[in-house]
């Protein structure tokens, strides 16, 4: 046998009474709804009225035919024939015909319609005097008999249906009455249960009041003991050299010492009485400049270093007490932290310098030796066969040597810049600059490269742009654009133009540089920005594979990005993304229609 809990035994009787009340009420409403629906529905679709009107119209037709035969000019039998036609047509449509079909009089109805059609054909002869009234009477009489038979059957059916309906109404009414009695009984039961529950509640409130009085006495005595202990603890904490804050088991702040206010700014806002421990830690982290680690509150002991404004550091220690509370200790570690940071920075600089020398030595061994060999070989030939060369040949060889020296200079500059980036010695001093001017200046410089007669650079600017202010370091941005234009010039097909397109949105400015050359395979696109990586199409081209890596690093230093937008047979496009300057919220209209010019 399953035994219900004490609380379930208390509630089962009210629940049963409420359930029975709902069931009876729903059943009563359902039966009343069925009765109301049945009263509104007209099952026979007014068939008794329709058959009576048809029967009356047939008698009037017979009477009109007799009066017409007697010489009455106002008899108008053809009009009564039309009325009879309309009555029988109504019976032959929709629910009336289905009702007659259910009674089994469908053949009689069809026969009646045929008789009426025959009478209609004879009516013309009757009106012309070609047919006597007796002949007309004999043709109308079978129609009257058929309609009388159908009317009697429909009337009998109506009586039976009405009787059954009254019986159903009587049964439904009795069921509703029984349900109402049941609802009344369950309502009385619920009222008695409510009175019993109110009495029990009053008794429970009296017992609870007595218990609360006793608890208040105990709490008052215990509170006094705790207050004495807290006062003694506060006196001990105030004499400590470090800052202290105590939290109870619920995480609420209880007390702090005077030293804490000296070690932290805005102490009153952070350590207000009753502030939860989580809020204190959150406000403390928001006030400071940085923290060495996240302070987990669920651990028994946690520690982190906090940096304050002005370069001061504090060590925050949080320990859980045996009673479930927490004690927070704050110590001044500014001298030790500054010494540690200085040592760490010196170590990082030393590591960067060491990496720089390693990288520089590696690049010299891989790249510079080839260039020096070219220079040495060219100089030796000039020394041996100086008189055998014409002035044009000597100028051509001098230019090759100069190009090799210029290439070595570029390698040295790229190597130094890479090493400086690795050592963290390159910083971005961002100011508002016009990207349109920077792009045009870079394009003009590339257009004026000595010996460059085939380069065509198209600058595409939206019509509404007159200026595009960006927040950037001018020198770093010019270096990025110069690198992208140099790559586009190197890998463009002979005679194909380079396209530079500028655009912007609400926060960013975009510079897309496209050239028509070989498609960069998908495998190479994954490594395109890696240091020292050179694709298959770079064979025969001078370079270290550092340009794109440096350009992306410089873009990221300015809070921007450099990406390969696409590489198709039509064009290879790189996109430089830089933030717009804060004051560049409105853009003037561009004076040039179409926004496209050829440099």
Coordinates of C-alpha atoms in Angstrom, one line a residue:
X1 CA 0.0 0.0 0.0
X2 CA 1.3 3.4 -1.0
X3 CA 1.3 6.0 1.8
X4 CA 1.1 9.6 0.9
X5 CA 3.2 12.2 2.6
X6 CA 1.6 14.3 5.3
X7 CA 1.3 17.4 3.1
X8 CA -0.2 15.4 0.3
X9 CA -2.8 13.9 2.8
X10 CA -3.8 17.4 3.7
X11 CA -4.4 18.6 0.2
X12 CA -5.9 15.5 -1.5
X13 CA -9.6 16.2 -0.4
X14 CA -9.6 19.8 -1.6
X15 CA -8.0 18.8 -4.9
X16 CA -10.6 16.1 -5.4
X17 CA -13.5 18.5 -4.6
X18 CA -12.1 21.1 -7.0
X19 CA -11.6 18.6 -9.7
X20 CA -15.2 17.3 -9.3
X21 CA -16.5 20.9 -9.3
X22 CA -14.7 21.6 -12.6
X23 CA -15.9 18.4 -14.2
X24 CA -19.5 19.0 -13.2
X25 CA -19.4 22.6 -14.3
X26 CA -17.8 21.7 -17.7
X27 CA -20.4 18.9 -18.2
X28 CA -23.3 21.3 -17.5
X29 CA -22.0 23.9 -19.8
X30 CA -21.4 21.3 -22.5
X31 CA -25.0 20.0 -22.3
X32 CA -26.5 23.5 -22.3
X33 CA -24.3 24.3 -25.3
X34 CA -25.6 21.2 -27.1
X35 CA -29.2 22.1 -26.3
X36 CA -28.7 25.7 -27.5
X37 CA -27.1 24.5 -30.7
X38 CA -29.9 22.0 -31.4
X39 CA -32.5 24.7 -30.7
X40 CA -30.8 27.0 -33.2
X41 CA -30.5 24.4 -35.9
X42 CA -33.4 23.9 -38.3
X43 CA -33.0 20.3 -39.3
X44 CA -35.8 20.1 -41.8
X45 CA -34.8 23.5 -43.4
X46 CA -38.5 24.7 -43.1
X47 CA -39.7 21.8 -45.2
X48 CA -43.2 21.9 -43.7
X49 CA -43.6 25.5 -44.8
X50 CA -42.2 24.8 -48.3
X51 CA -44.5 21.8 -48.9
X52 CA -47.5 23.7 -47.5
X53 CA -46.9 26.6 -49.8
X54 CA -46.5 24.3 -52.8
X55 CA -49.7 22.5 -51.9
X56 CA -51.5 25.9 -51.6
X57 CA -50.1 27.1 -54.9
X58 CA -51.4 24.0 -56.6
X59 CA -55.0 24.5 -55.2
X60 CA -54.8 28.2 -56.3
X61 CA -53.7 27.0 -59.8
X62 CA -56.7 24.7 -60.0
X63 CA -59.0 27.4 -58.8
X64 CA -57.6 29.9 -61.3
X65 CA -58.0 27.5 -64.1
X66 CA -61.7 26.9 -63.1
X67 CA -62.3 30.6 -62.9
X68 CA -60.7 31.2 -66.3
X69 CA -63.0 28.6 -67.8
X70 CA -66.0 30.4 -66.2
X71 CA -65.0 33.6 -68.0
X72 CA -63.3 35.6 -65.2
X73 CA -60.6 37.7 -66.8
X74 CA -58.7 38.3 -63.6
X75 CA -58.1 34.6 -62.9
X76 CA -54.5 34.6 -64.4
X77 CA -53.8 30.8 -64.2
X78 CA -50.4 31.3 -65.9
X79 CA -49.3 33.5 -62.9
X80 CA -50.3 30.8 -60.4
X81 CA -48.5 28.3 -62.5
X82 CA -45.3 30.3 -62.2
X83 CA -45.7 30.5 -58.4
X84 CA -46.1 26.7 -58.2
X85 CA -43.0 26.4 -60.4
X86 CA -41.1 28.5 -57.9
X87 CA -42.3 26.5 -54.9
X88 CA -41.4 23.2 -56.5
X89 CA -38.0 24.6 -57.7
X90 CA -37.3 25.5 -54.1
X91 CA -38.0 21.9 -53.0
X92 CA -35.7 20.6 -55.7
X93 CA -32.7 22.5 -54.5
X94 CA -30.1 22.0 -51.7
X95 CA -31.2 20.8 -48.3
X96 CA -34.9 20.5 -49.2
X97 CA -34.2 17.9 -51.8
X98 CA -31.8 16.0 -49.4
X99 CA -34.6 16.0 -46.8
X100 CA -37.1 14.6 -49.3
X101 CA -34.6 12.1 -50.4
X102 CA -34.1 10.9 -46.8
X103 CA -37.9 10.4 -46.6
X104 CA -37.9 8.3 -49.8
X105 CA -40.0 10.7 -51.8
X106 CA -37.4 11.7 -54.3
X107 CA -39.2 9.7 -57.2
X108 CA -42.5 11.5 -56.2
X109 CA -40.8 14.9 -56.4
X110 CA -39.3 14.1 -59.9
X111 CA -42.8 12.8 -61.0
X112 CA -44.3 16.0 -59.7
X113 CA -41.8 18.1 -61.7
X114 CA -42.6 16.2 -64.8
X115 CA -46.4 16.6 -64.2
X116 CA -45.8 20.3 -63.7
X117 CA -43.8 20.5 -67.0
X118 CA -46.7 18.8 -68.8
X119 CA -49.2 21.2 -67.3
X120 CA -47.0 24.1 -68.4
X121 CA -47.2 22.8 -72.0
X122 CA -51.0 22.4 -71.8
X123 CA -51.4 25.9 -70.3
X124 CA -50.9 27.6 -73.7
X125 CA -53.6 25.4 -75.2
X126 CA -55.9 26.1 -72.3
X127 CA -55.5 29.8 -72.5
X128 CA -56.3 29.7 -76.3
X129 CA -59.5 27.7 -75.6
X130 CA -58.2 24.6 -77.2
X131 CA -58.4 22.7 -73.9
X132 CA -61.4 22.5 -71.6
X133 CA -61.4 23.1 -67.9
X134 CA -62.2 19.4 -67.2
X135 CA -59.1 18.3 -69.2
X136 CA -57.0 20.8 -67.2
X137 CA -58.6 19.6 -63.9
X138 CA -57.7 16.0 -64.8
X139 CA -54.0 17.0 -65.4
X140 CA -53.8 19.1 -62.2
X141 CA -55.5 16.5 -59.9
X142 CA -52.6 13.9 -59.9
X143 CA -50.2 16.8 -58.9
X144 CA -52.5 17.7 -56.0
X145 CA -52.6 14.1 -54.8
X146 CA -48.8 13.8 -55.0
X147 CA -48.3 17.0 -53.0
X148 CA -50.9 16.0 -50.4
X149 CA -49.1 12.7 -49.9
X150 CA -45.7 14.4 -49.5
X151 CA -47.2 17.0 -47.1
X152 CA -48.7 14.3 -44.9
X153 CA -45.4 12.3 -44.8
X154 CA -43.4 15.5 -43.9
X155 CA -45.9 16.4 -41.2
X156 CA -45.7 13.0 -39.6
X157 CA -41.9 13.1 -39.8
X158 CA -42.0 16.6 -38.2
X159 CA -44.1 15.3 -35.3
X160 CA -41.7 12.4 -34.6
X161 CA -38.6 14.7 -34.8
X162 CA -40.2 17.2 -32.5
X163 CA -41.1 14.5 -30.0
X164 CA -37.5 13.1 -30.0
X165 CA -36.1 16.6 -29.7
X166 CA -38.3 17.3 -26.6
X167 CA -37.2 14.0 -25.1
X168 CA -33.6 15.0 -25.6
X169 CA -34.2 18.5 -24.1
X170 CA -35.8 16.8 -21.1
X171 CA -32.9 14.5 -20.6
X172 CA -30.4 17.3 -21.0
X173 CA -32.3 19.5 -18.5
X174 CA -32.3 16.7 -15.9
X175 CA -28.5 16.1 -16.4
X176 CA -27.9 19.9 -15.9
X177 CA -30.0 19.8 -12.7
X178 CA -28.1 16.9 -11.3
X179 CA -24.8 18.6 -12.2
X180 CA -26.0 21.8 -10.5
X181 CA -26.7 19.8 -7.4
X182 CA -23.3 18.3 -7.6
X183 CA -21.7 21.7 -8.0
X184 CA -23.6 23.0 -5.0
X185 CA -22.4 20.0 -2.9
X186 CA -18.8 20.4 -3.9
X187 CA -19.1 24.2 -3.3
X188 CA -20.3 23.5 0.3
X189 CA -17.5 21.0 0.8
X190 CA -14.9 23.6 -0.5
X191 CA -16.4 26.2 1.9
X192 CA -16.0 23.8 4.8
X193 CA -12.4 23.0 3.9
X194 CA -11.7 26.8 3.6
X195 CA -13.0 27.4 7.1
X196 CA -11.0 24.5 8.4
X197 CA -7.8 25.8 6.7
X198 CA -8.4 29.3 8.1
X199 CA -8.7 27.9 11.6
X200 CA -5.5 25.9 11.2
X201 CA -3.7 29.0 9.8
X202 CA -4.7 31.0 12.9
X203 CA -3.4 28.3 15.2
X204 CA -0.1 28.1 13.2
X205 CA 0.3 31.9 13.4
X206 CA -0.1 31.9 17.2
X207 CA 2.5 29.1 17.5
X208 CA 4.8 31.0 15.2
X209 CA 4.5 34.2 17.1
X210 CA 5.5 32.5 20.3
X211 CA 8.4 30.8 18.6
X212 CA 9.6 34.1 17.1
X213 CA 9.5 35.8 20.5
X214 CA 11.8 33.1 21.8
X215 CA 14.1 33.4 18.8
X216 CA 14.4 37.2 19.2
X217 CA 15.7 36.7 22.7
X218 CA 18.3 34.2 21.5
X219 CA 19.3 36.4 18.6
X220 CA 19.6 39.4 20.8
X221 CA 22.0 37.6 23.1
X222 CA 24.0 36.1 20.3
X223 CA 24.2 39.5 18.5
X224 CA 25.6 41.1 21.6
X225 CA 28.3 38.4 21.8
X226 CA 29.2 38.9 18.1
X227 CA 29.3 42.6 18.4
X228 CA 31.8 42.3 21.3
X229 CA 33.9 39.9 19.2
X230 CA 33.8 42.2 16.2
X231 CA 34.9 45.2 18.2
X232 CA 37.9 43.3 19.5
X233 CA 38.7 42.1 16.0
X234 CA 38.5 45.7 14.6
X235 CA 40.8 47.0 17.3
X236 CA 43.4 44.3 16.3
X237 CA 43.0 45.0 12.6
X238 CA 43.4 48.8 13.0
X239 CA 46.9 48.3 14.4
X240 CA 48.2 46.2 11.5
X241 CA 50.6 47.7 8.9
X242 CA 48.6 46.4 5.9
X243 CA 45.0 47.2 4.9
X244 CA 42.4 44.8 6.0
X245 CA 38.7 44.2 5.2
X246 CA 36.4 41.6 6.8
X247 CA 33.4 39.9 5.2
X248 CA 30.8 37.7 6.9
X249 CA 29.6 34.3 5.6
X250 CA 27.0 35.9 3.4
X251 CA 29.7 37.9 1.7
X252 CA 28.7 41.3 3.2
X253 CA 31.4 43.8 4.2
X254 CA 31.6 44.1 8.0
X255 CA 34.6 46.4 8.7
X256 CA 37.8 47.9 7.3
X257 CA 40.9 49.4 9.0
X258 CA 42.2 52.9 8.5
X259 CA 45.3 51.7 6.6
X260 CA 43.1 50.4 3.8
X261 CA 41.9 54.0 3.0
X262 CA 45.6 55.1 2.7
X263 CA 46.5 52.3 0.3
X264 CA 43.5 52.6 -2.1
X265 CA 41.8 55.6 -3.9
X266 CA 38.0 56.0 -3.7
X267 CA 37.9 53.7 -0.6
X268 CA 34.5 55.0 0.5
X269 CA 32.9 54.2 -2.9
X270 CA 34.3 50.7 -3.0
X271 CA 34.2 49.6 0.7
X272 CA 30.8 51.0 1.8
X273 CA 29.3 49.0 4.7
X274 CA 27.2 46.0 3.6
X275 CA 28.7 45.8 0.1
X276 CA 28.9 42.2 -1.1
X277 CA 32.3 40.7 -1.6
X278 CA 31.7 40.2 -5.4
X279 CA 30.8 43.9 -5.9
X280 CA 33.9 45.0 -3.9
X281 CA 36.2 42.9 -6.1
X282 CA 34.5 44.1 -9.3
X283 CA 34.7 47.8 -8.4
X284 CA 38.3 47.3 -7.3
X285 CA 39.2 45.8 -10.7
X286 CA 37.4 48.7 -12.5
X287 CA 39.2 51.3 -10.5
X288 CA 42.7 50.0 -11.0
X289 CA 44.7 50.2 -14.2
X290 CA 45.4 46.5 -14.5
X291 CA 45.6 43.2 -12.5
X292 CA 48.1 40.4 -12.7
X293 CA 45.4 37.7 -12.6
X294 CA 41.7 37.1 -12.0
X295 CA 40.8 36.7 -8.4
X296 CA 38.7 33.5 -7.9
X297 CA 36.3 33.9 -5.0
X298 CA 35.4 30.2 -4.6
X299 CA 39.0 29.2 -3.6
X300 CA 40.1 29.1 0.0
X301 CA 43.0 31.4 -0.8
X302 CA 43.7 33.7 -3.8
X303 CA 46.2 36.4 -4.5
X304 CA 46.9 38.9 -7.3
X305 CA 48.8 42.2 -8.0
X306 CA 46.9 45.4 -8.7
X307 CA 48.3 48.4 -10.6
X308 CA 46.9 51.8 -9.6
X309 CA 47.1 55.1 -11.4
X310 CA 50.5 56.7 -11.0
X311 CA 52.4 53.5 -11.3
X312 CA 51.8 52.2 -7.8
X313 CA 51.2 48.5 -7.1
X314 CA 49.2 46.7 -4.4
X315 CA 49.2 43.0 -3.5
X316 CA 45.6 41.7 -2.8
X317 CA 45.2 38.5 -0.8
X318 CA 41.8 36.9 -0.1
X319 CA 41.5 34.1 2.4
X320 CA 38.4 32.2 3.6
X321 CA 37.8 31.9 7.4
X322 CA 36.6 28.8 9.2
X323 CA 33.2 30.5 9.7
X324 CA 32.7 30.8 6.0
X325 CA 33.6 34.5 5.7
X326 CA 36.6 36.2 4.0
X327 CA 39.5 38.4 5.0
X328 CA 41.0 40.7 2.5
X329 CA 44.6 42.0 3.0
X330 CA 46.2 44.8 0.9
X331 CA 49.9 45.4 1.0
X332 CA 52.1 48.1 -0.8
X333 CA 54.5 46.3 -3.2
X334 CA 55.3 49.3 -5.4
X335 CA 59.1 49.2 -5.0
X336 CA 59.3 45.5 -5.6
X337 CA 57.0 45.6 -8.6
X338 CA 58.8 48.4 -10.3
X339 CA 62.1 46.6 -9.9
X340 CA 60.5 43.4 -11.3
X341 CA 59.0 45.3 -14.3
X342 CA 62.3 47.0 -15.0
X343 CA 64.1 43.7 -15.0
X344 CA 61.4 42.1 -17.2
X345 CA 61.6 45.0 -19.8
X346 CA 65.4 44.8 -19.8
X347 CA 65.2 41.0 -20.4
X348 CA 62.7 41.5 -23.2
X349 CA 64.8 44.2 -24.9
X350 CA 67.8 41.9 -24.6
X351 CA 65.8 39.0 -26.1
X352 CA 64.7 41.3 -29.0
X353 CA 68.2 42.4 -29.7
X354 CA 69.4 38.8 -29.7
X355 CA 66.6 37.8 -32.1
X356 CA 67.5 40.8 -34.3
X357 CA 71.1 39.7 -34.6
X358 CA 70.1 36.1 -35.3
X359 CA 67.6 37.2 -38.0
X360 CA 70.0 39.7 -39.5
X361 CA 72.8 37.1 -39.7
X362 CA 70.5 34.5 -41.2
X363 CA 69.3 37.0 -43.9
X364 CA 72.9 38.1 -44.7
X365 CA 73.9 34.5 -45.2
X366 CA 70.9 33.8 -47.5
X367 CA 70.5 37.0 -49.5
X368 CA 73.4 39.4 -49.2
X369 CA 76.0 37.0 -50.4
X370 CA 74.3 36.6 -53.8
X371 CA 74.1 40.4 -54.3
X372 CA 77.7 40.9 -53.3
X373 CA 78.8 38.2 -55.7
X374 CA 76.9 40.0 -58.5
X375 CA 78.6 43.3 -57.6
X376 CA 82.1 41.6 -57.4
X377 CA 81.6 39.8 -60.7
X378 CA 80.5 43.0 -62.5
X379 CA 83.4 45.1 -61.1
X380 CA 85.9 42.5 -62.1
X381 CA 84.6 42.4 -65.6
X382 CA 84.7 46.2 -65.7
X383 CA 88.3 46.2 -64.5
X384 CA 89.5 43.5 -67.0
X385 CA 87.6 44.8 -70.0
X386 CA 87.0 48.5 -69.2
X387 CA 88.4 49.7 -72.5
X388 CA 86.4 47.1 -74.5
X389 CA 83.0 48.4 -73.5
X390 CA 81.3 51.2 -75.2
X391 CA 79.9 54.1 -73.3
X392 CA 76.3 52.7 -73.5
X393 CA 77.5 49.3 -72.3
X394 CA 79.4 50.8 -69.4
X395 CA 76.3 52.9 -68.4
X396 CA 74.1 49.7 -68.6
X397 CA 76.5 47.7 -66.4
X398 CA 76.9 50.7 -63.9
X399 CA 73.0 50.8 -63.7
X400 CA 72.9 47.0 -63.0
X401 CA 75.4 47.4 -60.2
X402 CA 73.5 50.4 -58.8
X403 CA 70.3 48.3 -58.9
X404 CA 72.0 45.5 -57.1
X405 CA 73.2 48.0 -54.4
X406 CA 69.7 49.5 -54.2
X407 CA 68.3 46.0 -53.7
X408 CA 70.8 45.4 -50.9
X409 CA 69.8 48.7 -49.3
X410 CA 66.1 47.5 -49.5
X411 CA 67.1 44.2 -47.9
X412 CA 69.0 46.0 -45.1
X413 CA 66.0 48.3 -44.5
X414 CA 63.6 45.4 -44.5
X415 CA 65.8 43.4 -42.2
X416 CA 66.2 46.3 -39.7
X417 CA 62.5 47.0 -39.7
X418 CA 61.7 43.4 -39.1
X419 CA 64.1 43.2 -36.2
X420 CA 62.7 46.4 -34.8
X421 CA 59.2 45.0 -35.0
X422 CA 60.3 41.8 -33.3
X423 CA 62.0 43.9 -30.5
X424 CA 59.0 46.1 -30.0
X425 CA 60.9 49.2 -31.0
X426 CA 58.3 50.4 -33.6
X427 CA 55.4 52.4 -32.3
X428 CA 52.4 54.0 -34.0
X429 CA 51.8 57.8 -33.5
X430 CA 48.4 58.1 -34.9
X431 CA 46.9 61.4 -36.1
X432 CA 44.2 62.4 -38.6
X433 CA 45.5 62.2 -42.2
X434 CA 43.7 62.3 -45.5
X435 CA 44.0 58.9 -47.1
X436 CA 43.2 60.3 -50.6
X437 CA 46.4 62.5 -50.4
X438 CA 48.5 59.6 -49.1
X439 CA 47.4 57.4 -51.9
X440 CA 47.9 60.0 -54.7
X441 CA 51.3 60.8 -53.4
X442 CA 52.4 57.2 -53.4
X443 CA 51.0 56.6 -56.9
X444 CA 52.8 59.7 -58.2
X445 CA 56.1 58.5 -56.7
X446 CA 55.7 55.1 -58.4
X447 CA 54.7 56.7 -61.6
X448 CA 58.0 58.7 -61.6
X449 CA 60.3 55.6 -61.1
X450 CA 63.3 56.0 -63.5
X451 CA 62.9 53.7 -66.5
X452 CA 59.2 53.0 -65.8
X453 CA 57.3 53.8 -69.0
X454 CA 54.6 51.3 -68.9
X455 CA 53.0 51.7 -65.5
X456 CA 49.4 53.0 -65.4
X457 CA 47.7 53.6 -62.0
X458 CA 44.0 54.2 -61.9
X459 CA 42.7 55.8 -58.7
X460 CA 39.0 55.2 -58.1
X461 CA 37.2 57.4 -55.5
X462 CA 33.5 57.5 -54.8
X463 CA 31.8 60.7 -56.1
X464 CA 30.7 61.9 -52.6
X465 CA 34.3 61.8 -51.2
X466 CA 36.3 65.0 -51.1
X467 CA 38.4 63.9 -48.1
X468 CA 38.8 60.6 -46.2
X469 CA 40.3 61.3 -42.8
X470 CA 41.9 58.3 -41.1
X471 CA 43.6 57.9 -37.8
X472 CA 47.1 56.6 -38.7
X473 CA 50.8 57.0 -38.5
X474 CA 51.7 58.7 -41.8
X475 CA 55.1 57.1 -42.2
X476 CA 53.8 53.6 -41.5
X477 CA 50.8 54.0 -43.8
X478 CA 53.0 55.3 -46.6
X479 CA 55.3 52.3 -46.2
X480 CA 52.3 49.9 -46.4
X481 CA 50.9 51.6 -49.6
X482 CA 54.4 51.7 -51.1
X483 CA 54.8 48.0 -50.5
X484 CA 51.5 47.1 -52.0
X485 CA 52.1 49.2 -55.1
X486 CA 55.6 47.7 -55.5
X487 CA 54.2 44.2 -55.4
X488 CA 51.5 45.1 -57.9
X489 CA 54.1 46.6 -60.2
X490 CA 56.3 43.5 -59.9
X491 CA 53.6 40.9 -60.6
X492 CA 51.5 42.7 -63.2
X493 CA 51.3 41.6 -66.8
X494 CA 53.1 43.8 -69.3
X495 CA 51.0 46.8 -70.2
X496 CA 48.2 46.1 -67.6
X497 CA 47.1 48.9 -65.3
X498 CA 47.1 49.0 -61.5
X499 CA 43.8 50.0 -59.8
X500 CA 43.6 51.7 -56.4
X501 CA 40.1 52.0 -55.1
X502 CA 39.1 53.9 -51.9
X503 CA 35.8 53.5 -49.9
X504 CA 34.6 53.7 -46.3
X505 CA 31.7 52.9 -44.0
X506 CA 30.7 54.3 -40.6
X507 CA 34.0 53.5 -38.8
X508 CA 36.6 52.2 -41.3
X509 CA 38.4 53.3 -44.4
X510 CA 39.3 50.8 -47.1
X511 CA 42.1 51.0 -49.7
X512 CA 42.0 48.2 -52.3
X513 CA 45.0 47.7 -54.7
X514 CA 44.5 45.4 -57.7
X515 CA 46.8 44.2 -60.4
X516 CA 46.3 41.8 -63.4
X517 CA 48.8 38.9 -63.1
X518 CA 49.0 35.2 -62.3
X519 CA 46.4 33.8 -59.9
X520 CA 47.8 33.0 -56.4
X521 CA 46.9 29.4 -55.6
X522 CA 44.8 28.7 -52.6
X523 CA 47.6 26.8 -50.9
X524 CA 49.9 29.8 -51.2
X525 CA 47.3 32.2 -50.0
X526 CA 47.4 30.5 -46.6
X527 CA 51.1 31.4 -46.2
X528 CA 51.2 34.7 -48.1
X529 CA 51.8 36.9 -45.0
X530 CA 54.3 34.6 -43.3
X531 CA 57.9 35.8 -43.0
X532 CA 60.4 34.7 -45.7
X533 CA 57.6 33.0 -47.7
X534 CA 57.7 33.5 -51.5
X535 CA 55.2 32.1 -54.0
X536 CA 55.9 30.2 -57.2
X537 CA 55.3 33.3 -59.3
X538 CA 58.2 35.2 -57.5
X539 CA 60.9 33.3 -59.4
X540 CA 63.2 35.9 -61.0
X541 CA 61.9 38.7 -58.8
X542 CA 64.2 40.2 -56.1
X543 CA 63.0 40.1 -52.5
X544 CA 63.2 38.4 -49.1
X545 CA 59.5 37.5 -48.6
X546 CA 59.3 40.1 -45.8
X547 CA 57.2 42.9 -47.5
X548 CA 53.7 41.6 -46.9
X549 CA 54.6 40.4 -43.4
X550 CA 55.9 43.8 -42.4
X551 CA 52.9 45.6 -44.1
X552 CA 50.4 43.5 -42.1
X553 CA 52.3 44.1 -38.9
X554 CA 52.3 47.8 -39.5
X555 CA 48.6 47.8 -40.2
X556 CA 47.9 46.0 -37.0
X557 CA 50.0 48.4 -35.1
X558 CA 47.6 51.1 -36.2
X559 CA 44.5 49.1 -35.2
X560 CA 43.9 48.1 -38.8
X561 CA 44.4 45.0 -41.0
X562 CA 45.8 44.0 -44.3
X563 CA 44.1 41.0 -46.2
X564 CA 44.2 39.4 -49.5
X565 CA 40.7 40.1 -50.8
X566 CA 40.6 37.9 -53.9
X567 CA 42.9 36.4 -56.5
X568 CA 41.2 35.6 -59.9
X569 CA 42.3 35.5 -63.5
X570 CA 40.8 39.1 -63.8
X571 CA 42.7 40.6 -60.8
X572 CA 44.5 40.0 -57.6
X573 CA 43.3 42.5 -54.9
X574 CA 44.8 43.4 -51.5
X575 CA 42.8 45.5 -49.0
X576 CA 44.2 47.8 -46.4
X577 CA 41.7 48.6 -43.5
X578 CA 42.3 51.6 -41.2
X579 CA 40.1 53.3 -38.7
X580 CA 38.5 56.6 -39.6
X581 CA 39.5 59.7 -37.6
X582 CA 36.9 60.7 -35.0
X583 CA 36.2 64.1 -36.6
X584 CA 35.6 62.5 -40.0
X585 CA 31.9 62.0 -39.5
X586 CA 30.7 64.0 -42.5
X587 CA 32.0 63.7 -46.0
X588 CA 31.8 66.6 -48.5
X589 CA 30.8 66.0 -52.1
X590 CA 33.5 65.1 -54.6
X591 CA 34.2 67.7 -57.2
X592 CA 35.1 65.2 -59.9
X593 CA 32.1 63.4 -61.5
X594 CA 32.6 59.7 -61.7
X595 CA 35.5 59.7 -59.1
X596 CA 38.0 58.0 -61.4
X597 CA 41.2 59.5 -62.6
X598 CA 44.3 58.2 -64.3
X599 CA 47.6 59.1 -62.7

